[in-house]
CSV table of C-alpha atoms in Angstrom, one decimal:
chain,number,residue,atom,x,y,z
A,23,MET,CA,4.0,0.8,0.9
A,24,HIS,CA,4.8,2.3,-2.6
A,25,ARG,CA,2.1,3.7,-4.6
A,26,PRO,CA,2.3,3.9,-8.5
A,27,SER,CA,1.7,6.9,-10.4
A,28,SER,CA,-1.2,6.8,-13.8
A,29,SER,CA,1.4,7.2,-15.5
A,30,GLU,CA,3.6,4.5,-14.6
A,31,THR,CA,1.1,1.9,-16.2
A,32,SER,CA,-0.1,3.8,-18.7
A,33,ARG,CA,4.7,4.2,-20.3
A,34,ALA,CA,4.4,-0.4,-20.3
A,35,GLY,CA,2.7,0.3,-23.1
A,36,ARG,CA,0.8,-2.4,-25.1
A,37,GLY,CA,2.1,-5.7,-25.6
A,38,LEU,CA,3.9,-6.6,-22.5
A,39,THR,CA,6.8,-9.4,-22.1
A,40,VAL,CA,6.4,-11.4,-19.1
A,41,THR,CA,10.6,-9.4,-18.5
A,42,ASP,CA,8.6,-6.3,-18.7
A,43,GLY,CA,5.3,-7.3,-16.5
A,44,VAL,CA,8.1,-8.7,-13.7
A,45,ALA,CA,9.8,-5.1,-14.0
A,46,VAL,CA,6.9,-3.3,-13.6
A,47,MET,CA,5.0,-5.7,-10.9
A,48,VAL,CA,9.0,-5.4,-8.9
A,49,GLY,CA,8.8,-1.9,-9.3
A,50,ILE,CA,5.5,-1.2,-7.2
A,51,VAL,CA,6.4,-3.8,-4.6
A,52,PHE,CA,9.3,-2.1,-3.7
A,53,GLY,CA,8.9,0.4,-1.2
A,54,ILE,CA,10.4,2.2,1.7
A,55,GLY,CA,8.1,0.0,3.9
A,56,ILE,CA,10.8,-2.8,4.3
A,57,PHE,CA,12.8,-0.2,6.1
A,58,ARG,CA,10.4,0.3,8.3
A,59,THR,CA,8.7,-2.5,9.1
A,60,PRO,CA,10.8,-4.6,10.4
A,61,PRO,CA,11.0,-4.1,14.2
A,62,LEU,CA,7.0,-4.2,13.9
A,63,VAL,CA,7.0,-7.4,12.4
A,64,ALA,CA,10.3,-8.9,15.0
A,65,ALA,CA,8.2,-7.4,18.0
A,66,ASN,CA,5.9,-9.0,17.2
A,67,VAL,CA,7.2,-13.0,17.1
A,68,GLU,CA,8.5,-15.5,19.3
A,69,SER,CA,11.3,-17.2,17.6
A,70,ASP,CA,14.1,-16.0,14.1
A,71,LEU,CA,12.6,-18.9,12.6
A,72,ALA,CA,8.7,-17.8,13.0
A,73,PHE,CA,10.4,-13.7,12.2
A,74,VAL,CA,10.9,-16.3,8.5
A,75,ALA,CA,8.0,-18.0,8.0
A,76,VAL,CA,5.6,-14.9,8.6
A,77,TRP,CA,6.8,-13.5,5.9
A,78,VAL,CA,7.2,-16.0,2.7
A,79,ALA,CA,3.8,-16.4,4.4
A,80,GLY,CA,2.8,-12.9,3.3
A,81,GLY,CA,4.1,-14.1,0.3
A,82,LEU,CA,2.2,-16.3,0.2
A,83,ILE,CA,-1.2,-13.8,0.6
A,84,THR,CA,0.4,-12.3,-1.7
A,85,LEU,CA,0.5,-14.1,-4.1
A,86,ALA,CA,-3.2,-15.4,-3.7
A,87,GLY,CA,-4.9,-11.8,-3.9
A,88,ALA,CA,-2.6,-10.9,-7.2
A,89,LEU,CA,-4.2,-13.5,-8.7
A,90,CYS,CA,-8.0,-13.2,-7.5
A,91,TYR,CA,-7.1,-9.4,-8.6
A,92,ALA,CA,-6.1,-10.6,-12.2
A,93,GLU,CA,-8.7,-12.8,-13.1
A,94,LEU,CA,-11.3,-9.1,-12.2
A,95,ALA,CA,-9.1,-7.2,-14.3
A,96,THR,CA,-9.1,-9.3,-17.3
A,97,ALA,CA,-13.0,-9.7,-16.5
A,98,HIS,CA,-13.8,-5.9,-16.1
A,99,PRO,CA,-11.6,-4.0,-17.1
A,100,ASP,CA,-11.4,-0.4,-16.3
A,101,ARG,CA,-9.4,2.4,-15.3
A,102,GLY,CA,-12.2,2.5,-12.5
A,103,GLY,CA,-10.7,-1.5,-10.5
A,104,GLU,CA,-11.8,-1.1,-6.9
A,105,TYR,CA,-13.9,1.3,-7.7
A,106,HIS,CA,-15.7,-0.1,-10.0
A,107,PHE,CA,-15.8,-4.1,-9.2
A,108,LEU,CA,-17.1,-2.9,-6.2
A,109,SER,CA,-20.1,-1.3,-7.9
A,110,ARG,CA,-20.9,-3.8,-10.2
A,111,ALA,CA,-20.7,-6.8,-7.6
A,112,TYR,CA,-22.6,-4.3,-5.1
A,113,GLY,CA,-23.6,-0.9,-6.3
A,114,PRO,CA,-22.4,2.3,-6.7
A,115,ARG,CA,-23.8,3.2,-2.8
A,116,LEU,CA,-21.0,0.9,-1.8
A,117,ALA,CA,-18.8,2.2,-4.5
A,118,VAL,CA,-19.0,5.2,-3.2
A,119,LEU,CA,-18.5,4.8,0.4
A,120,PHE,CA,-15.0,2.8,-0.7
A,121,ALA,CA,-14.4,6.2,-2.2
A,122,TRP,CA,-15.4,7.8,1.0
A,123,ALA,CA,-12.6,5.6,2.6
A,124,ARG,CA,-9.9,5.7,0.0
A,125,GLY,CA,-10.0,9.6,0.7
A,126,SER,CA,-10.2,10.2,4.4
A,127,VAL,CA,-8.8,6.7,5.9
A,128,ILE,CA,-6.5,4.5,3.4
A,129,GLN,CA,-4.7,7.3,1.7
A,130,THR,CA,-4.7,9.4,3.9
A,131,GLY,CA,-3.6,7.6,6.5
A,132,ALA,CA,-0.7,6.1,3.9
A,133,ILE,CA,0.7,10.2,3.4
A,134,ALA,CA,1.3,9.8,7.0
A,135,ALA,CA,2.9,6.4,7.5
A,136,VAL,CA,4.9,7.3,4.7
A,137,ALA,CA,5.8,10.5,5.8
A,138,PHE,CA,6.5,9.2,9.6
A,139,VAL,CA,9.2,6.8,7.8
A,140,TYR,CA,10.7,10.0,6.5
A,141,GLY,CA,10.6,11.4,9.6
A,142,ASP,CA,11.6,8.6,11.0
A,143,TYR,CA,15.4,8.8,8.9
A,144,MET,CA,15.1,13.2,9.3
A,145,GLN,CA,15.5,12.3,12.2
A,146,ALA,CA,19.4,10.7,12.0
A,147,LEU,CA,20.6,14.0,9.7
A,148,LEU,CA,18.5,16.5,11.4
A,149,PRO,CA,17.6,15.8,14.3
A,150,LEU,CA,14.3,17.6,16.1
A,151,GLY,CA,14.3,16.5,19.7
A,152,PRO,CA,11.7,14.1,20.8
A,153,TRP,CA,9.3,16.5,18.3
A,154,GLY,CA,11.2,15.7,15.9
A,155,PRO,CA,10.0,12.6,13.5
A,156,SER,CA,6.7,14.4,13.7
A,157,ILE,CA,7.9,17.9,13.3
A,158,HIS,CA,9.9,16.2,9.0
A,159,ALA,CA,6.8,14.6,9.0
A,160,ALA,CA,4.0,17.5,9.3
A,161,LEU,CA,6.7,19.3,7.0
A,162,ALA,CA,6.7,17.6,4.7
A,163,VAL,CA,3.3,17.0,3.8
A,164,ALA,CA,3.0,20.6,4.0
A,165,ALA,CA,5.1,21.4,1.3
A,166,LEU,CA,4.1,18.3,-1.5
A,167,THR,CA,0.8,19.6,-1.1
A,168,ALA,CA,1.1,22.8,-2.0
A,169,LEU,CA,4.5,21.8,-3.9
A,170,ASN,CA,0.7,19.5,-5.6
A,171,VAL,CA,-1.9,22.9,-5.5
A,172,TRP,CA,0.9,25.3,-7.4
A,173,GLY,CA,0.1,22.8,-10.1
A,174,THR,CA,4.1,20.9,-10.1
A,175,ARG,CA,4.8,18.1,-12.6
A,176,ARG,CA,6.0,15.3,-10.8
A,177,SER,CA,9.2,15.2,-11.1
A,178,SER,CA,10.7,13.2,-14.4
A,179,LEU,CA,12.0,10.0,-12.4
A,180,SER,CA,11.0,7.2,-14.3
A,181,GLN,CA,9.4,4.4,-11.6
A,182,ARG,CA,12.0,2.1,-13.0
A,183,ALA,CA,15.1,4.5,-11.6
A,184,LEU,CA,13.3,5.3,-8.3
A,185,THR,CA,12.6,1.0,-8.2
A,186,GLY,CA,17.0,1.1,-9.0
A,187,VAL,CA,17.7,3.3,-6.1
A,188,THR,CA,15.4,1.0,-4.4
A,189,LEU,CA,16.9,-2.3,-5.1
A,190,LEU,CA,20.0,-0.9,-5.2
A,191,MET,CA,19.7,-0.1,-1.0
A,192,ILE,CA,17.5,-3.3,-0.1
A,193,LEU,CA,20.3,-5.1,-1.4
A,194,LEU,CA,23.8,-3.1,-0.3
A,195,VAL,CA,22.3,-3.2,3.7
A,196,ALA,CA,21.4,-6.5,2.8
A,197,GLY,CA,24.7,-7.7,1.6
A,198,VAL,CA,26.5,-5.3,4.5
A,199,GLY,CA,23.9,-7.7,8.1
A,200,LEU,CA,25.0,-11.3,5.7
A,201,LEU,CA,28.7,-10.0,5.0
A,202,GLY,CA,29.0,-8.7,8.5
A,203,PRO,CA,30.0,-10.2,12.1
A,204,GLY,CA,26.7,-11.2,12.9
A,205,ALA,CA,24.6,-10.6,17.0
A,206,GLU,CA,26.6,-10.9,20.1
A,207,PRO,CA,25.4,-14.2,21.5
A,208,GLY,CA,22.2,-14.2,23.8
A,209,VAL,CA,21.3,-11.1,21.4
A,210,ARG,CA,18.8,-13.7,20.0
A,211,ALA,CA,16.8,-14.6,23.2
A,212,SER,CA,13.3,-14.2,22.7
A,213,ALA,CA,11.5,-11.6,25.6
A,214,GLY,CA,8.4,-14.1,24.8
A,215,VAL,CA,5.2,-12.1,23.4
A,216,ASP,CA,2.0,-12.6,23.5
A,217,SER,CA,1.9,-15.9,20.1
A,218,SER,CA,-2.4,-15.4,20.4
A,219,ALA,CA,-2.4,-11.8,19.5
A,220,ALA,CA,0.8,-10.7,17.6
A,221,LEU,CA,1.1,-13.0,15.5
A,222,GLY,CA,-1.8,-10.8,13.4
A,223,MET,CA,-0.2,-8.2,13.9
A,224,ALA,CA,2.7,-9.1,12.1
A,225,MET,CA,1.1,-10.8,9.2
A,226,VAL,CA,-0.5,-7.3,8.7
A,227,PHE,CA,3.1,-5.2,8.8
A,228,VAL,CA,4.6,-7.9,6.2
A,229,LEU,CA,1.3,-7.8,4.2
A,230,LEU,CA,1.9,-3.8,4.3
A,231,THR,CA,5.7,-4.1,3.6
A,232,TYR,CA,4.0,-5.9,-0.1
A,233,GLY,CA,1.7,-3.1,-0.2
A,234,GLY,CA,0.8,-3.1,-4.1
A,235,TRP,CA,0.5,-5.9,-4.8
A,236,SER,CA,-3.2,-4.9,-6.3
A,237,GLU,CA,-2.0,-2.7,-9.3
A,238,ALA,CA,-1.4,-6.1,-11.1
A,239,VAL,CA,-5.3,-5.1,-12.1
A,240,TYR,CA,-3.8,-2.7,-14.8
A,241,LEU,CA,-1.0,-5.0,-15.6
A,242,SER,CA,-3.3,-7.8,-17.8
A,243,GLY,CA,-5.3,-4.8,-20.2
A,244,GLU,CA,-1.2,-4.3,-21.0
A,245,MET,CA,0.0,-7.6,-21.5
A,246,ARG,CA,0.3,-9.4,-24.3
A,247,ASP,CA,-1.1,-13.4,-24.8
A,248,VAL,CA,-2.1,-12.1,-21.1
A,249,GLN,CA,-4.1,-15.9,-20.3
A,250,ARG,CA,-0.1,-17.8,-20.2
A,251,THR,CA,1.7,-14.0,-19.4
A,252,MET,CA,-0.1,-12.4,-15.9
A,253,LYS,CA,1.0,-16.2,-14.4
A,254,ARG,CA,4.1,-15.9,-15.0
A,255,THR,CA,4.8,-12.9,-14.8
A,256,LEU,CA,2.7,-12.4,-10.8
A,257,VAL,CA,4.9,-15.8,-10.1
A,258,ILE,CA,8.1,-14.5,-11.1
A,259,GLY,CA,7.3,-11.9,-9.8
A,260,THR,CA,6.2,-11.7,-6.0
A,261,ALA,CA,8.9,-14.9,-6.3
A,262,VAL,CA,11.4,-12.2,-6.8
A,263,VAL,CA,10.4,-9.9,-4.3
A,264,VAL,CA,9.6,-13.4,-1.8
A,265,LEU,CA,13.6,-13.5,-2.4
A,266,VAL,CA,14.7,-9.7,-2.1
A,267,TYR,CA,12.5,-9.1,1.5
A,268,GLY,CA,14.2,-12.8,2.4
A,269,LEU,CA,17.4,-11.3,1.7
A,270,PHE,CA,17.1,-8.3,4.0
A,271,ASN,CA,15.5,-9.4,7.1
A,272,LEU,CA,17.5,-12.5,6.6
A,273,ALA,CA,20.8,-9.8,6.2
A,274,LEU,CA,19.2,-7.6,9.5
A,275,LEU,CA,17.9,-10.3,11.2
A,276,ASN,CA,21.8,-11.9,11.5
A,277,ALA,CA,23.7,-8.2,12.3
A,278,PHE,CA,20.7,-7.1,15.1
A,279,GLY,CA,19.5,-10.7,16.4
A,280,LEU,CA,16.0,-10.4,17.3
A,281,GLU,CA,15.6,-8.5,20.2
A,282,GLY,CA,18.4,-6.2,19.0
A,283,LEU,CA,15.9,-5.8,15.3
A,284,ARG,CA,12.5,-5.2,18.7
A,285,ALA,CA,14.5,-1.2,19.6
A,286,SER,CA,15.4,-0.1,16.8
A,287,ASP,CA,13.0,3.0,15.3
A,288,ALA,CA,15.3,2.4,11.2
A,289,PRO,CA,17.5,0.1,11.1
A,290,ALA,CA,19.2,0.0,8.2
A,291,ALA,CA,20.6,3.4,9.0
A,292,ASP,CA,21.8,1.9,12.6
A,293,LEU,CA,23.7,-0.9,10.6
A,294,MET,CA,25.5,0.7,8.3
A,295,ARG,CA,26.1,3.8,11.0
A,296,ALA,CA,27.6,0.2,13.4
A,297,LEU,CA,29.8,-0.8,9.8
A,298,GLY,CA,29.9,2.4,7.7
A,299,GLY,CA,30.3,4.7,10.9
A,300,GLY,CA,28.4,8.2,10.9
A,301,THR,CA,28.6,8.5,7.2
A,302,GLY,CA,27.6,5.7,6.2
A,303,GLU,CA,24.1,6.0,8.2
A,304,ALA,CA,24.5,9.9,6.9
A,305,LEU,CA,24.0,8.0,2.6
A,306,LEU,CA,21.6,5.6,4.3
A,307,ALA,CA,19.6,8.1,4.9
A,308,VAL,CA,20.1,10.1,2.6
A,309,ALA,CA,18.9,7.4,-0.3
A,310,VAL,CA,15.1,6.2,2.3
A,311,ALA,CA,14.5,10.2,2.7
A,312,ILE,CA,14.5,10.6,-0.5
A,313,MET,CA,12.1,8.1,-1.9
A,314,ALA,CA,9.8,8.4,0.7
A,315,LEU,CA,9.3,11.8,-1.0
A,316,SER,CA,8.8,10.7,-4.7
A,317,THR,CA,6.5,7.7,-2.5
A,318,LEU,CA,4.6,10.5,-1.0
A,319,ASN,CA,4.2,13.1,-3.9
A,320,GLY,CA,2.8,10.9,-6.0
A,321,THR,CA,0.6,9.4,-3.4
A,322,ILE,CA,-0.5,13.6,-2.5
A,323,LEU,CA,-1.1,13.2,-5.8
A,324,THR,CA,-3.3,9.4,-7.1
A,325,GLY,CA,-5.1,10.4,-3.2
A,326,ALA,CA,-7.0,14.1,-4.3
A,327,ARG,CA,-8.5,11.5,-6.5
A,328,ALA,CA,-10.3,10.2,-4.2
A,329,PHE,CA,-11.8,13.6,-2.3
A,330,HIS,CA,-12.6,14.7,-6.5
A,331,ALA,CA,-14.7,11.5,-7.4
A,332,LEU,CA,-16.3,12.7,-4.7
A,333,GLY,CA,-17.3,15.8,-6.2
A,334,SER,CA,-18.8,14.0,-8.4
A,335,ASP,CA,-21.3,11.2,-7.3
A,336,VAL,CA,-21.9,13.7,-3.7
A,337,PRO,CA,-23.7,16.6,-4.9
A,338,VAL,CA,-22.9,18.5,-1.5
A,339,LEU,CA,-19.0,18.3,-2.5
A,340,SER,CA,-19.3,19.1,-5.8
A,341,PHE,CA,-16.8,21.8,-4.6
A,342,LEU,CA,-14.3,19.1,-4.2
A,343,SER,CA,-14.5,17.6,-8.6
A,344,ARG,CA,-13.5,21.9,-9.5
A,345,ASP,CA,-9.4,21.7,-11.0
A,346,ASP,CA,-8.1,25.3,-11.7
A,347,ILE,CA,-7.5,26.4,-14.3
A,348,THR,CA,-4.0,28.0,-13.8
A,349,ALA,CA,-2.6,24.8,-12.0
A,350,ARG,CA,-3.8,22.3,-13.8
A,351,ALA,CA,-4.6,20.8,-9.8
A,352,PRO,CA,-8.3,19.5,-8.3
A,353,VAL,CA,-6.7,22.0,-5.1
A,354,ALA,CA,-9.7,21.6,-2.8
A,355,ALA,CA,-9.6,18.3,-3.6
A,356,LEU,CA,-5.1,18.3,-2.5
A,357,LEU,CA,-6.1,21.1,0.4
A,358,VAL,CA,-8.7,19.1,2.5
A,359,GLN,CA,-6.3,16.2,1.8
A,360,GLY,CA,-3.2,17.5,3.1
A,361,ALA,CA,-5.3,19.4,5.9
A,362,VAL,CA,-6.9,14.9,6.9
A,363,ALA,CA,-3.4,14.0,6.7
A,364,LEU,CA,-1.7,16.6,8.9
A,365,LEU,CA,-4.2,16.1,11.1
A,366,LEU,CA,-3.7,11.9,10.6
A,367,VAL,CA,0.4,13.6,11.9
A,368,LEU,CA,-0.6,15.3,14.4
A,369,LEU,CA,-2.5,12.1,15.7
A,370,GLY,CA,1.0,9.4,15.4
A,371,ALA,CA,2.9,12.3,17.0
A,372,LEU,CA,0.4,12.2,20.2
A,373,THR,CA,1.5,8.5,20.4
A,374,ARG,CA,4.7,6.1,21.1
A,375,ASP,CA,4.8,5.0,17.2
A,376,GLY,CA,3.6,7.4,15.0
A,377,PHE,CA,4.0,5.3,11.7
A,378,LYS,CA,2.0,2.2,13.6
A,379,ALA,CA,-0.6,4.7,14.3
A,380,MET,CA,-1.0,4.7,10.9
A,381,VAL,CA,-0.9,1.5,10.0
A,382,ASP,CA,-3.1,1.3,13.4
A,383,PHE,CA,-6.4,3.7,11.8
A,384,THR,CA,-5.4,2.3,8.0
A,385,ALA,CA,-5.6,-1.4,7.9
A,386,PRO,CA,-8.8,-2.4,9.2
A,387,VAL,CA,-10.4,0.0,6.6
A,388,PHE,CA,-8.4,-1.7,4.2
A,389,TRP,CA,-9.0,-5.6,4.5
A,390,SER,CA,-12.1,-4.4,5.0
A,391,PHE,CA,-12.7,-3.4,1.6
A,392,LEU,CA,-9.8,-6.0,-0.2
A,393,PHE,CA,-12.2,-8.6,1.6
A,394,LEU,CA,-15.2,-7.5,-1.0
A,395,VAL,CA,-13.5,-7.6,-3.5
A,396,SER,CA,-12.4,-10.3,-3.0
A,397,LEU,CA,-16.1,-12.6,-2.3
A,398,SER,CA,-16.9,-10.0,-5.6
A,399,LEU,CA,-15.2,-13.1,-7.8
A,400,PHE,CA,-16.5,-16.1,-6.4
A,401,LEU,CA,-20.4,-13.3,-7.4
A,402,PHE,CA,-19.4,-12.6,-10.6
A,403,ARG,CA,-18.4,-16.6,-10.9
A,404,ILE,CA,-22.2,-17.5,-10.0
A,405,ARG,CA,-23.6,-13.9,-11.4
A,406,GLU,CA,-21.8,-14.8,-15.3
A,407,PRO,CA,-20.5,-18.0,-15.5
A,408,ASP,CA,-20.7,-16.8,-19.5
A,409,ARG,CA,-18.0,-13.5,-19.1
A,410,VAL,CA,-14.9,-14.3,-21.2
A,411,ARG,CA,-12.4,-14.8,-18.9
A,412,PRO,CA,-9.1,-14.9,-20.2
A,413,PHE,CA,-6.7,-15.4,-17.2
A,414,LYS,CA,-9.2,-17.2,-14.6
A,415,VAL,CA,-7.6,-18.2,-11.6
A,416,PRO,CA,-5.3,-21.1,-10.5
A,417,LEU,CA,-6.8,-24.0,-8.6
A,418,TYR,CA,-10.4,-21.8,-7.8
A,419,PRO,CA,-11.9,-22.4,-5.7
A,420,LEU,CA,-9.2,-22.5,-3.1
A,421,THR,CA,-6.8,-19.7,-4.2
A,422,PRO,CA,-9.8,-16.7,-3.4
A,423,ILE,CA,-10.7,-18.7,-0.4
A,424,LEU,CA,-7.1,-18.2,0.4
A,425,PHE,CA,-7.2,-14.9,-0.3
A,426,SER,CA,-10.2,-14.2,1.5
A,427,ALA,CA,-9.5,-16.3,4.6
A,428,ALA,CA,-6.0,-14.3,5.2
A,429,CYS,CA,-8.2,-10.3,4.4
A,430,ALA,CA,-10.9,-11.9,6.7
A,431,GLY,CA,-7.9,-13.0,9.7
A,432,LEU,CA,-6.3,-9.3,9.0
A,433,ILE,CA,-9.3,-7.3,9.8
A,434,TYR,CA,-9.8,-9.8,13.1
A,435,SER,CA,-6.3,-9.0,13.9
A,436,SER,CA,-6.3,-5.4,13.0
A,437,LEU,CA,-9.7,-5.1,15.1
A,438,ALA,CA,-8.0,-7.3,18.2
A,439,TYR,CA,-4.5,-5.9,18.6
A,440,THR,CA,-4.6,-2.9,17.8
A,441,GLY,CA,-4.7,0.2,19.6
A,442,THR,CA,-8.3,2.9,19.2
A,443,GLY,CA,-6.5,4.2,16.3
A,444,ALA,CA,-8.1,1.5,14.3
A,445,LEU,CA,-11.6,1.8,15.2
A,446,ILE,CA,-11.5,6.1,14.8
A,447,GLY,CA,-10.4,4.4,11.1
A,448,VAL,CA,-13.3,2.5,11.8
A,449,GLY,CA,-15.8,5.4,12.9
A,450,VAL,CA,-14.6,7.4,9.7
A,451,VAL,CA,-15.4,5.5,7.7
A,452,LEU,CA,-19.1,5.1,9.3
A,453,ALA,CA,-18.9,9.0,9.3
A,454,GLY,CA,-19.6,8.7,5.5
A,455,LEU,CA,-22.6,7.1,6.1
A,456,PRO,CA,-25.0,10.3,5.2
A,457,LEU,CA,-23.3,11.0,2.0
A,458,LEU,CA,-24.9,7.3,0.4
A,459,LEU,CA,-28.1,10.1,1.3
A,460,LEU,CA,-26.4,12.8,-0.8
A,461,MET,CA,-25.6,10.5,-3.9
A,462,ARG,CA,-26.7,11.1,-7.5
A,463,ARG,CA,-29.6,9.4,-9.3
A,464,PRO,CA,-29.3,6.9,-10.4
A,465,ASP,CA,-29.1,6.9,-13.1
A,466,ALA,CA,-26.9,9.4,-13.9
A,467,PRO,CA,-23.6,8.7,-14.8
A,468,ASP,CA,-21.3,5.9,-13.7
A,469,ARG,CA,-18.5,7.2,-12.3
A,470,ALA,CA,-16.6,4.2,-12.2
A,471,ALA,CA,-15.1,4.9,-15.9
A,472,ALA,CA,-13.7,8.1,-14.2
A,473,GLN,CA,-11.8,6.3,-11.1
A,474,PRO,CA,-8.1,6.2,-11.2
A,475,ALA,CA,-6.3,3.1,-9.5
A,476,ALA,CA,-7.1,3.0,-6.0
A,477,GLU,CA,-4.8,0.5,-3.4
């Protein structure tokens, strides 16, 4: 769920060690999703063991994906990230469609999802009635969009400091849950879920929580002795994330049981309230809300670049690529992005669970493009057998096959077992197809080098 700013990787400097790389990778992956997704995962598994197993499986898929991205990034280094890979592998039209999807579905859906996490925890601090979470979410999106339009720079709080706060909160809740009295006997009884449909959705939520590993493409250009260091960084970094997330979920399982966890919208806050009273709940809610605002602000700032890129690639949308000289910000892109995100907040408000609705909306689109990126690794190996690859995926082709299969499975799960939000997301992407007819001529300057990182 956490999205880093464009400056995070640049701060790392060249010649990163394994320790530096692990710190950056862990900081990228840790986010506020872990405070919201465990109940959704619990609702889609049949037993405690299955609950733990899907988190471990998600960690293995995360590692496989990060290793694939590491090869792509070291063999084809470029600021454009996925945009660059897709453009080289399939041509500029698909890359532009990706930019449209990122701006209209992936990034704006992520903004709305983070806003709903903020709204859920703010509702615990400042109840605003049954529509409270959605109201808090909309106010956050509007306020931070206005802040970025105004040209105000992001907080100077470093990513490592923010990661430290997140890690502290996760470990605090884990400690309280593991050392607490545990759930009452009988609470762990399973309600009996449809395993054929539910397991896929559980993995969708798990891998959403592990989101951010794709930013490993930026570490590759900064690593010292990348061929040796990158593999260690990814293995150790993934192990750290899996361990911490595992402890956190075991703590929630111990405190609530599977049924109790299913019934909670903000389990960490509920746990702190049960064991620490209103003060404990309030402190945790404040911490999560602050982290959510920081993540939301960064997502708004970087997300607007997708619309900005579209304006450069598609002349009819050129107004999106203009920067306001006074604000020193892509004002038009920010306003369009803010409007789309607010529409998605409204869409989420009309459902029972706004956060889940945004996952439904973004998941099939996100995993479809990730699947295409995974296949590009095979295409590059076939087309460019002599290209220098400073880092190669271990156990090729098994590792990329595992990752591609996981992406394909998640595309299926996110389409077959979600609500209408998934179809709406796909429809929005298809609505961008006419833009391909309005692109700049193929001999126009390549946009890939100017693209920001995409999630």
